[in-house]
């Protein structure tokens, strides 16, 4: 799936408006994912997954930073996330189905905190972008 | 039979009590058709679906969205027998409407996002979790009679 010029504008726009909240949104998306899809916790046996966990906050920050990086290099997401793609293929090996789950939760977080920003058009673009990121991160799996 | 905790039932009921079924239903269906445009394949007789604006304003989309979400209400009234509640609708979607059950999952996820946008912070992780479970159970029930 290809991101149109409009999609890219929408994605850059929404990340621009979210600004500094991205890190907090990353953490909340993870928290929601662990609550709604408990099987995703199996990838974090080494984490404290309790409410307010510092590890979840830190990890959320990392996830958000990667999304911001991808948005900032939206013409070459594969290039921007190449190292992360290697990491997921060789070490983390998170089953591809889980990227959609995290994507859903990220959309829910944005909907909760910025409903007016998540117009149907922006929703569509952001969903496509999150799919594209998931595709890049699993591209080298086999 | 699906087990619902008292907390899940309460979270589902409390959100549902405040939902404007017509508005939310219309919005959820419109977003489905916009975010996943291939879903328009089922609505060739709905008239103008040529742009997000057209879709959002389309009276057939609004009416059908309301119908679909109203049906969700039946599931909520019968949480302990969602399978039975949707048995005939499942047959209909398979035999007459020929809808790939994946579409139920897509609509369910969109509905959760629409609820999140309406309820904001009140749509807590626990709330989302209960509703993701509900939409998943509904999707499963609608697919159950497929053959």
PDB file of C-alpha atoms in Angstrom:
ATOM      1  CA  UNK A   1       0.000   0.000   0.000  1.00  0.00           C
ATOM      2  CA  UNK A   2       1.192   3.405  -1.047  1.00  0.00           C
ATOM      3  CA  UNK A   3       0.978   6.636   0.921  1.00  0.00           C
ATOM      4  CA  UNK A   4      -0.438   9.398  -1.253  1.00  0.00           C
ATOM      5  CA  UNK A   5       0.833  12.988  -0.999  1.00  0.00           C
ATOM      6  CA  UNK A   6      -2.346  13.743   0.979  1.00  0.00           C
ATOM      7  CA  UNK A   7      -1.653  10.872   3.377  1.00  0.00           C
ATOM      8  CA  UNK A   8       1.867  12.169   3.963  1.00  0.00           C
ATOM      9  CA  UNK A   9       0.564  15.683   4.639  1.00  0.00           C
ATOM     10  CA  UNK A  10      -2.074  14.323   7.032  1.00  0.00           C
ATOM     11  CA  UNK A  11       0.434  12.192   8.932  1.00  0.00           C
ATOM     12  CA  UNK A  12       3.052  14.925   9.218  1.00  0.00           C
ATOM     13  CA  UNK A  13       0.295  17.315  10.253  1.00  0.00           C
ATOM     14  CA  UNK A  14      -1.047  15.197  13.050  1.00  0.00           C
ATOM     15  CA  UNK A  15       2.387  14.356  14.423  1.00  0.00           C
ATOM     16  CA  UNK A  16       3.194  18.048  14.307  1.00  0.00           C
ATOM     17  CA  UNK A  17       0.103  18.862  16.362  1.00  0.00           C
ATOM     18  CA  UNK A  18       0.679  16.020  18.834  1.00  0.00           C
ATOM     19  CA  UNK A  19       4.198  17.320  19.364  1.00  0.00           C
ATOM     20  CA  UNK A  20       5.597  16.595  22.802  1.00  0.00           C
ATOM     21  CA  UNK A  21       2.698  14.348  23.747  1.00  0.00           C
ATOM     22  CA  UNK A  22       3.928  11.595  21.427  1.00  0.00           C
ATOM     23  CA  UNK A  23       5.936   9.913  24.198  1.00  0.00           C
ATOM     24  CA  UNK A  24       3.012   9.853  26.591  1.00  0.00           C
ATOM     25  CA  UNK A  25       0.754   8.560  23.815  1.00  0.00           C
ATOM     26  CA  UNK A  26       3.239   5.776  23.095  1.00  0.00           C
ATOM     27  CA  UNK A  27       3.103   4.661  26.711  1.00  0.00           C
ATOM     28  CA  UNK A  28      -0.683   4.846  26.821  1.00  0.00           C
ATOM     29  CA  UNK A  29      -0.976   2.862  23.582  1.00  0.00           C
ATOM     30  CA  UNK A  30       1.131   0.110  25.128  1.00  0.00           C
ATOM     31  CA  UNK A  31      -0.929   0.181  28.320  1.00  0.00           C
ATOM     32  CA  UNK A  32      -4.139  -0.143  26.291  1.00  0.00           C
ATOM     33  CA  UNK A  33      -2.664  -2.918  24.177  1.00  0.00           C
ATOM     34  CA  UNK A  34      -1.695  -4.946  27.242  1.00  0.00           C
ATOM     35  CA  UNK A  35      -5.199  -4.468  28.687  1.00  0.00           C
ATOM     36  CA  UNK A  36      -7.215  -5.201  25.537  1.00  0.00           C
ATOM     37  CA  UNK A  37      -4.925  -7.867  24.084  1.00  0.00           C
ATOM     38  CA  UNK A  38      -3.318  -9.689  27.014  1.00  0.00           C
ATOM     39  CA  UNK A  39      -1.460 -12.071  24.684  1.00  0.00           C
ATOM     40  CA  UNK A  40       0.797  -9.132  23.779  1.00  0.00           C
ATOM     41  CA  UNK A  41       2.198  -9.231  27.313  1.00  0.00           C
ATOM     42  CA  UNK A  42       4.029 -12.438  26.389  1.00  0.00           C
ATOM     43  CA  UNK A  43       6.660 -10.308  24.693  1.00  0.00           C
ATOM     44  CA  UNK A  44       7.424  -8.501  27.944  1.00  0.00           C
ATOM     45  CA  UNK A  45       7.921 -11.137  30.645  1.00  0.00           C
ATOM     46  CA  UNK A  46      10.835  -9.077  31.919  1.00  0.00           C
ATOM     47  CA  UNK A  47       8.732  -5.935  32.396  1.00  0.00           C
ATOM     48  CA  UNK A  48       6.682  -4.669  35.280  1.00  0.00           C
ATOM     49  CA  UNK A  49       3.390  -4.160  33.476  1.00  0.00           C
ATOM     50  CA  UNK A  50       1.544  -2.647  36.433  1.00  0.00           C
ATOM     51  CA  UNK A  51      -0.124   0.732  36.222  1.00  0.00           C
ATOM     52  CA  UNK A  52       2.354   3.590  35.904  1.00  0.00           C
ATOM     53  CA  UNK A  53       5.243   1.251  35.169  1.00  0.00           C
ATOM     54  CA  UNK A  54       8.437   3.156  34.459  1.00  0.00           C
ATOM     55  CA  UNK A  55       9.490   0.431  32.026  1.00  0.00           C
ATOM     56  CA  UNK A  56       6.278   0.781  30.026  1.00  0.00           C
ATOM     57  CA  UNK A  57       6.692   4.565  29.983  1.00  0.00           C
ATOM     58  CA  UNK A  58      10.269   4.233  28.734  1.00  0.00           C
ATOM     59  CA  UNK A  59       9.280   1.717  26.122  1.00  0.00           C
ATOM     60  CA  UNK A  60       6.349   3.852  25.005  1.00  0.00           C
ATOM     61  CA  UNK A  61       8.781   6.711  24.514  1.00  0.00           C
ATOM     62  CA  UNK A  62      10.939   4.513  22.260  1.00  0.00           C
ATOM     63  CA  UNK A  63       7.956   3.366  20.212  1.00  0.00           C
ATOM     64  CA  UNK A  64       6.720   6.939  19.802  1.00  0.00           C
ATOM     65  CA  UNK A  65      10.180   8.142  18.807  1.00  0.00           C
ATOM     66  CA  UNK A  66      10.285   5.535  16.058  1.00  0.00           C
ATOM     67  CA  UNK A  67       6.870   6.619  14.758  1.00  0.00           C
ATOM     68  CA  UNK A  68       7.968  10.261  14.793  1.00  0.00           C
ATOM     69  CA  UNK A  69      11.147   9.310  12.942  1.00  0.00           C
ATOM     70  CA  UNK A  70       9.118   7.416  10.341  1.00  0.00           C
ATOM     71  CA  UNK A  71       6.766  10.418   9.951  1.00  0.00           C
ATOM     72  CA  UNK A  72       9.754  12.728   9.533  1.00  0.00           C
ATOM     73  CA  UNK A  73      11.158  10.491   6.801  1.00  0.00           C
ATOM     74  CA  UNK A  74       7.848   9.485   5.361  1.00  0.00           C
ATOM     75  CA  UNK A  75       9.252   9.238   1.832  1.00  0.00           C
ATOM     76  CA  UNK A  76      11.582   6.486   2.958  1.00  0.00           C
ATOM     77  CA  UNK A  77      10.150   4.717   5.983  1.00  0.00           C
ATOM     78  CA  UNK A  78      12.122   1.571   5.165  1.00  0.00           C
ATOM     79  CA  UNK A  79      15.359   3.541   5.220  1.00  0.00           C
ATOM     80  CA  UNK A  80      14.494   5.393   8.400  1.00  0.00           C
ATOM     81  CA  UNK A  81      13.541   2.208  10.272  1.00  0.00           C
ATOM     82  CA  UNK A  82      16.105  -0.119   8.714  1.00  0.00           C
ATOM     83  CA  UNK A  83      17.935  -0.824  11.960  1.00  0.00           C
ATOM     84  CA  UNK A  84      14.659  -1.372  13.827  1.00  0.00           C
ATOM     85  CA  UNK A  85      13.569  -3.685  11.047  1.00  0.00           C
ATOM     86  CA  UNK A  86      16.762  -5.741  11.516  1.00  0.00           C
ATOM     87  CA  UNK A  87      16.193  -5.809  15.265  1.00  0.00           C
ATOM     88  CA  UNK A  88      12.628  -7.086  14.936  1.00  0.00           C
ATOM     89  CA  UNK A  89      13.656  -9.744  12.396  1.00  0.00           C
ATOM     90  CA  UNK A  90      16.709 -11.064  14.164  1.00  0.00           C
ATOM     91  CA  UNK A  91      16.109 -10.551  17.818  1.00  0.00           C
ATOM     92  CA  UNK A  92      12.569  -9.501  18.788  1.00  0.00           C
ATOM     93  CA  UNK A  93      10.576 -11.543  16.252  1.00  0.00           C
ATOM     94  CA  UNK A  94       7.249 -10.108  17.341  1.00  0.00           C
ATOM     95  CA  UNK A  95       4.534 -11.908  15.387  1.00  0.00           C
ATOM     96  CA  UNK A  96       3.315  -9.619  12.602  1.00  0.00           C
ATOM     97  CA  UNK A  97      -0.291  -9.751  13.805  1.00  0.00           C
ATOM     98  CA  UNK A  98       0.649  -7.679  16.864  1.00  0.00           C
ATOM     99  CA  UNK A  99       1.586  -4.532  14.947  1.00  0.00           C
ATOM    100  CA  UNK A 100      -2.031  -4.128  13.942  1.00  0.00           C
ATOM    101  CA  UNK A 101      -3.067  -4.414  17.598  1.00  0.00           C
ATOM    102  CA  UNK A 102      -0.666  -1.696  18.694  1.00  0.00           C
ATOM    103  CA  UNK A 103      -1.754   0.408  15.720  1.00  0.00           C
ATOM    104  CA  UNK A 104      -5.389   0.112  16.810  1.00  0.00           C
ATOM    105  CA  UNK A 105      -4.466   1.241  20.322  1.00  0.00           C
ATOM    106  CA  UNK A 106      -2.425   4.164  19.039  1.00  0.00           C
ATOM    107  CA  UNK A 107      -5.451   5.322  17.018  1.00  0.00           C
ATOM    108  CA  UNK A 108      -7.645   4.965  20.119  1.00  0.00           C
ATOM    109  CA  UNK A 109      -5.221   7.119  22.139  1.00  0.00           C
ATOM    110  CA  UNK A 110      -5.304   9.847  19.516  1.00  0.00           C
ATOM    111  CA  UNK A 111      -9.095   9.591  19.321  1.00  0.00           C
ATOM    112  CA  UNK A 112      -9.350   9.952  23.099  1.00  0.00           C
ATOM    113  CA  UNK A 113      -7.035  12.943  23.408  1.00  0.00           C
ATOM    114  CA  UNK A 114      -7.525  14.718  20.078  1.00  0.00           C
ATOM    115  CA  UNK A 115     -10.892  13.728  18.636  1.00  0.00           C
ATOM    116  CA  UNK A 116     -11.092  16.854  16.502  1.00  0.00           C
ATOM    117  CA  UNK A 117      -7.748  16.057  14.851  1.00  0.00           C
ATOM    118  CA  UNK A 118      -8.787  12.539  13.891  1.00  0.00           C
ATOM    119  CA  UNK A 119     -11.090  13.397  11.016  1.00  0.00           C
ATOM    120  CA  UNK A 120     -12.073  10.436   8.819  1.00  0.00           C
ATOM    121  CA  UNK A 121      -9.465  11.475   6.233  1.00  0.00           C
ATOM    122  CA  UNK A 122      -6.688  11.779   8.798  1.00  0.00           C
ATOM    123  CA  UNK A 123      -7.830   8.513  10.393  1.00  0.00           C
ATOM    124  CA  UNK A 124      -7.486   6.803   7.011  1.00  0.00           C
ATOM    125  CA  UNK A 125      -4.008   8.265   6.410  1.00  0.00           C
ATOM    126  CA  UNK A 126      -2.789   7.444   9.892  1.00  0.00           C
ATOM    127  CA  UNK A 127      -4.103   3.886   9.671  1.00  0.00           C
ATOM    128  CA  UNK A 128      -2.257   3.463   6.358  1.00  0.00           C
ATOM    129  CA  UNK A 129       0.911   4.932   7.865  1.00  0.00           C
ATOM    130  CA  UNK A 130       0.786   2.601  10.871  1.00  0.00           C
ATOM    131  CA  UNK A 131       0.267  -0.363   8.510  1.00  0.00           C
ATOM    132  CA  UNK A 132       3.251   0.773   6.465  1.00  0.00           C
ATOM    133  CA  UNK A 133       5.408   0.955   9.600  1.00  0.00           C
ATOM    134  CA  UNK A 134       4.326  -2.549  10.618  1.00  0.00           C
ATOM    135  CA  UNK A 135       5.109  -3.811   7.127  1.00  0.00           C
ATOM    136  CA  UNK A 136       8.603  -2.296   7.264  1.00  0.00           C
ATOM    137  CA  UNK A 137       9.307  -3.744  10.702  1.00  0.00           C
ATOM    138  CA  UNK A 138       8.349  -7.259   9.572  1.00  0.00           C
ATOM    139  CA  UNK A 139       9.804  -7.006   6.050  1.00  0.00           C
ATOM    140  CA  UNK A 140      12.987  -8.936   6.826  1.00  0.00           C
ATOM    141  CA  UNK A 141      11.332 -11.714   8.826  1.00  0.00           C
ATOM    142  CA  UNK A 142      11.817 -14.253   6.053  1.00  0.00           C
TER     143      UNK A 142
ATOM    144  CA  UNK B   1     -20.727 -19.146  26.212  1.00  0.00           C
ATOM    145  CA  UNK B   2     -18.620 -16.037  26.718  1.00  0.00           C
ATOM    146  CA  UNK B   3     -17.903 -15.042  30.289  1.00  0.00           C
ATOM    147  CA  UNK B   4     -18.373 -11.382  31.159  1.00  0.00           C
ATOM    148  CA  UNK B   5     -17.151 -10.085  34.473  1.00  0.00           C
ATOM    149  CA  UNK B   6     -19.389  -7.739  36.420  1.00  0.00           C
ATOM    150  CA  UNK B   7     -16.912  -4.968  35.668  1.00  0.00           C
ATOM    151  CA  UNK B   8     -17.023  -5.632  31.914  1.00  0.00           C
ATOM    152  CA  UNK B   9     -20.815  -5.619  31.908  1.00  0.00           C
ATOM    153  CA  UNK B  10     -20.833  -2.342  33.818  1.00  0.00           C
ATOM    154  CA  UNK B  11     -18.280  -0.721  31.493  1.00  0.00           C
ATOM    155  CA  UNK B  12     -20.232  -1.802  28.420  1.00  0.00           C
ATOM    156  CA  UNK B  13     -23.590  -0.675  29.812  1.00  0.00           C
ATOM    157  CA  UNK B  14     -22.317   2.659  31.044  1.00  0.00           C
ATOM    158  CA  UNK B  15     -20.862   3.577  27.658  1.00  0.00           C
ATOM    159  CA  UNK B  16     -23.896   2.280  25.781  1.00  0.00           C
ATOM    160  CA  UNK B  17     -26.225   4.307  27.971  1.00  0.00           C
ATOM    161  CA  UNK B  18     -24.614   7.498  26.704  1.00  0.00           C
ATOM    162  CA  UNK B  19     -24.250   6.552  23.036  1.00  0.00           C
ATOM    163  CA  UNK B  20     -26.268   8.361  20.394  1.00  0.00           C
ATOM    164  CA  UNK B  21     -26.916   5.279  18.294  1.00  0.00           C
ATOM    165  CA  UNK B  22     -27.846   7.186  15.158  1.00  0.00           C
ATOM    166  CA  UNK B  23     -24.785   9.452  15.248  1.00  0.00           C
ATOM    167  CA  UNK B  24     -22.261   6.823  16.276  1.00  0.00           C
ATOM    168  CA  UNK B  25     -23.626   4.244  13.874  1.00  0.00           C
ATOM    169  CA  UNK B  26     -23.522   6.670  10.968  1.00  0.00           C
ATOM    170  CA  UNK B  27     -20.009   7.781  11.864  1.00  0.00           C
ATOM    171  CA  UNK B  28     -18.697   4.241  12.302  1.00  0.00           C
ATOM    172  CA  UNK B  29     -20.046   3.058   8.962  1.00  0.00           C
ATOM    173  CA  UNK B  30     -18.847   6.194   7.164  1.00  0.00           C
ATOM    174  CA  UNK B  31     -15.356   5.762   8.619  1.00  0.00           C
ATOM    175  CA  UNK B  32     -15.334   2.089   7.593  1.00  0.00           C
ATOM    176  CA  UNK B  33     -16.071   3.081   3.996  1.00  0.00           C
ATOM    177  CA  UNK B  34     -13.464   5.862   4.097  1.00  0.00           C
ATOM    178  CA  UNK B  35     -10.634   4.137   5.958  1.00  0.00           C
ATOM    179  CA  UNK B  36     -11.094   0.771   4.202  1.00  0.00           C
ATOM    180  CA  UNK B  37     -12.492   1.805   0.823  1.00  0.00           C
ATOM    181  CA  UNK B  38     -12.730  -1.757  -0.441  1.00  0.00           C
ATOM    182  CA  UNK B  39     -15.646  -2.216   1.955  1.00  0.00           C
ATOM    183  CA  UNK B  40     -17.651  -0.032  -0.440  1.00  0.00           C
ATOM    184  CA  UNK B  41     -18.033  -3.173  -2.557  1.00  0.00           C
ATOM    185  CA  UNK B  42     -21.093  -4.097  -0.533  1.00  0.00           C
ATOM    186  CA  UNK B  43     -22.855  -0.805  -1.074  1.00  0.00           C
ATOM    187  CA  UNK B  44     -22.955  -0.242  -4.821  1.00  0.00           C
ATOM    188  CA  UNK B  45     -26.605   0.791  -4.532  1.00  0.00           C
ATOM    189  CA  UNK B  46     -25.907   3.505  -1.964  1.00  0.00           C
ATOM    190  CA  UNK B  47     -25.331   6.222  -4.541  1.00  0.00           C
ATOM    191  CA  UNK B  48     -22.511   8.715  -4.143  1.00  0.00           C
ATOM    192  CA  UNK B  49     -19.547   7.296  -2.216  1.00  0.00           C
ATOM    193  CA  UNK B  50     -16.982   9.177  -4.267  1.00  0.00           C
ATOM    194  CA  UNK B  51     -15.346  11.176  -1.467  1.00  0.00           C
ATOM    195  CA  UNK B  52     -15.215  11.314   2.325  1.00  0.00           C
ATOM    196  CA  UNK B  53     -17.590  14.281   2.235  1.00  0.00           C
ATOM    197  CA  UNK B  54     -20.019  12.390  -0.003  1.00  0.00           C
ATOM    198  CA  UNK B  55     -19.855   9.334   2.233  1.00  0.00           C
ATOM    199  CA  UNK B  56     -20.405  11.274   5.451  1.00  0.00           C
ATOM    200  CA  UNK B  57     -23.364  13.122   3.966  1.00  0.00           C
ATOM    201  CA  UNK B  58     -24.892  10.092   2.268  1.00  0.00           C
ATOM    202  CA  UNK B  59     -28.332   9.433   3.793  1.00  0.00           C
ATOM    203  CA  UNK B  60     -28.209   5.711   3.001  1.00  0.00           C
ATOM    204  CA  UNK B  61     -24.910   5.415   4.859  1.00  0.00           C
ATOM    205  CA  UNK B  62     -26.405   7.196   7.855  1.00  0.00           C
ATOM    206  CA  UNK B  63     -29.503   5.023   7.848  1.00  0.00           C
ATOM    207  CA  UNK B  64     -27.571   1.813   7.489  1.00  0.00           C
ATOM    208  CA  UNK B  65     -25.089   2.839  10.145  1.00  0.00           C
ATOM    209  CA  UNK B  66     -27.947   3.444  12.538  1.00  0.00           C
ATOM    210  CA  UNK B  67     -29.421   0.026  11.688  1.00  0.00           C
ATOM    211  CA  UNK B  68     -26.119  -1.746  12.296  1.00  0.00           C
ATOM    212  CA  UNK B  69     -25.444  -0.064  15.622  1.00  0.00           C
ATOM    213  CA  UNK B  70     -29.023  -0.582  16.777  1.00  0.00           C
ATOM    214  CA  UNK B  71     -28.408  -4.265  16.261  1.00  0.00           C
ATOM    215  CA  UNK B  72     -25.373  -4.005  18.543  1.00  0.00           C
ATOM    216  CA  UNK B  73     -27.853  -2.970  21.208  1.00  0.00           C
ATOM    217  CA  UNK B  74     -29.414  -6.409  20.947  1.00  0.00           C
ATOM    218  CA  UNK B  75     -26.054  -7.997  21.730  1.00  0.00           C
ATOM    219  CA  UNK B  76     -25.656  -5.747  24.756  1.00  0.00           C
ATOM    220  CA  UNK B  77     -29.109  -6.689  26.037  1.00  0.00           C
ATOM    221  CA  UNK B  78     -28.185 -10.354  25.616  1.00  0.00           C
ATOM    222  CA  UNK B  79     -24.532 -10.537  26.579  1.00  0.00           C
ATOM    223  CA  UNK B  80     -25.026 -14.079  27.793  1.00  0.00           C
ATOM    224  CA  UNK B  81     -26.353 -15.281  24.466  1.00  0.00           C
ATOM    225  CA  UNK B  82     -24.791 -13.264  21.696  1.00  0.00           C
ATOM    226  CA  UNK B  83     -24.449 -16.401  19.565  1.00  0.00           C
ATOM    227  CA  UNK B  84     -28.194 -17.000  19.668  1.00  0.00           C
ATOM    228  CA  UNK B  85     -28.993 -13.324  19.164  1.00  0.00           C
ATOM    229  CA  UNK B  86     -27.003 -13.182  15.920  1.00  0.00           C
ATOM    230  CA  UNK B  87     -27.780 -16.650  14.552  1.00  0.00           C
ATOM    231  CA  UNK B  88     -30.210 -15.466  11.863  1.00  0.00           C
ATOM    232  CA  UNK B  89     -28.132 -12.392  11.024  1.00  0.00           C
ATOM    233  CA  UNK B  90     -25.127 -14.656  10.578  1.00  0.00           C
ATOM    234  CA  UNK B  91     -26.984 -16.777   8.056  1.00  0.00           C
ATOM    235  CA  UNK B  92     -28.148 -13.639   6.284  1.00  0.00           C
ATOM    236  CA  UNK B  93     -24.645 -12.192   6.013  1.00  0.00           C
ATOM    237  CA  UNK B  94     -23.347 -15.470   4.607  1.00  0.00           C
ATOM    238  CA  UNK B  95     -26.142 -16.634   2.339  1.00  0.00           C
ATOM    239  CA  UNK B  96     -27.661 -13.410   1.085  1.00  0.00           C
ATOM    240  CA  UNK B  97     -25.172 -10.617   1.682  1.00  0.00           C
ATOM    241  CA  UNK B  98     -21.949 -12.606   1.067  1.00  0.00           C
ATOM    242  CA  UNK B  99     -19.909 -10.475   3.445  1.00  0.00           C
ATOM    243  CA  UNK B 100     -16.396 -11.656   4.355  1.00  0.00           C
ATOM    244  CA  UNK B 101     -16.384 -11.855   8.189  1.00  0.00           C
ATOM    245  CA  UNK B 102     -13.148  -9.894   8.229  1.00  0.00           C
ATOM    246  CA  UNK B 103     -15.361  -6.870   7.611  1.00  0.00           C
ATOM    247  CA  UNK B 104     -17.049  -7.373  10.987  1.00  0.00           C
ATOM    248  CA  UNK B 105     -13.651  -7.129  12.660  1.00  0.00           C
ATOM    249  CA  UNK B 106     -12.818  -3.971  10.723  1.00  0.00           C
ATOM    250  CA  UNK B 107     -16.112  -2.336  11.677  1.00  0.00           C
ATOM    251  CA  UNK B 108     -15.670  -3.373  15.299  1.00  0.00           C
ATOM    252  CA  UNK B 109     -12.261  -1.689  15.501  1.00  0.00           C
ATOM    253  CA  UNK B 110     -13.632   1.451  13.891  1.00  0.00           C
ATOM    254  CA  UNK B 111     -16.538   1.511  16.358  1.00  0.00           C
ATOM    255  CA  UNK B 112     -14.055   1.419  19.247  1.00  0.00           C
ATOM    256  CA  UNK B 113     -12.204   4.394  17.758  1.00  0.00           C
ATOM    257  CA  UNK B 114     -15.471   6.317  17.328  1.00  0.00           C
ATOM    258  CA  UNK B 115     -16.385   5.646  20.960  1.00  0.00           C
ATOM    259  CA  UNK B 116     -12.917   6.765  22.039  1.00  0.00           C
ATOM    260  CA  UNK B 117     -13.338  10.030  20.148  1.00  0.00           C
ATOM    261  CA  UNK B 118     -16.697  10.669  21.811  1.00  0.00           C
ATOM    262  CA  UNK B 119     -15.786   9.688  25.361  1.00  0.00           C
ATOM    263  CA  UNK B 120     -12.182  10.876  25.532  1.00  0.00           C
ATOM    264  CA  UNK B 121     -10.461  10.136  28.809  1.00  0.00           C
ATOM    265  CA  UNK B 122     -13.589   8.358  30.101  1.00  0.00           C
ATOM    266  CA  UNK B 123     -12.841   5.650  27.548  1.00  0.00           C
ATOM    267  CA  UNK B 124     -10.258   4.131  29.856  1.00  0.00           C
ATOM    268  CA  UNK B 125      -8.037   1.166  28.979  1.00  0.00           C
ATOM    269  CA  UNK B 126     -10.429  -1.080  30.933  1.00  0.00           C
ATOM    270  CA  UNK B 127     -13.337   0.344  28.987  1.00  0.00           C
ATOM    271  CA  UNK B 128     -11.564  -0.172  25.678  1.00  0.00           C
ATOM    272  CA  UNK B 129     -10.686  -3.711  26.708  1.00  0.00           C
ATOM    273  CA  UNK B 130     -14.329  -4.573  27.429  1.00  0.00           C
ATOM    274  CA  UNK B 131     -15.469  -3.064  24.150  1.00  0.00           C
ATOM    275  CA  UNK B 132     -12.719  -4.735  22.082  1.00  0.00           C
ATOM    276  CA  UNK B 133     -13.915  -7.991  23.611  1.00  0.00           C
ATOM    277  CA  UNK B 134     -17.540  -7.161  22.773  1.00  0.00           C
ATOM    278  CA  UNK B 135     -16.833  -6.277  19.136  1.00  0.00           C
ATOM    279  CA  UNK B 136     -14.734  -9.410  18.809  1.00  0.00           C
ATOM    280  CA  UNK B 137     -17.533 -11.587  20.234  1.00  0.00           C
ATOM    281  CA  UNK B 138     -20.089  -9.940  17.938  1.00  0.00           C
ATOM    282  CA  UNK B 139     -17.834 -10.477  14.899  1.00  0.00           C
ATOM    283  CA  UNK B 140     -17.353 -14.090  15.887  1.00  0.00           C
ATOM    284  CA  UNK B 141     -21.113 -14.613  16.354  1.00  0.00           C
ATOM    285  CA  UNK B 142     -21.847 -13.079  12.966  1.00  0.00           C
ATOM    286  CA  UNK B 143     -19.347 -15.430  11.343  1.00  0.00           C
ATOM    287  CA  UNK B 144     -20.522 -18.478  13.200  1.00  0.00           C
ATOM    288  CA  UNK B 145     -23.155 -19.710  10.739  1.00  0.00           C
ATOM    289  CA  UNK B 146     -20.941 -19.325   7.686  1.00  0.00           C
ATOM    290  CA  UNK B 147     -20.492 -22.338   5.512  1.00  0.00           C
TER     291      UNK B 147
END
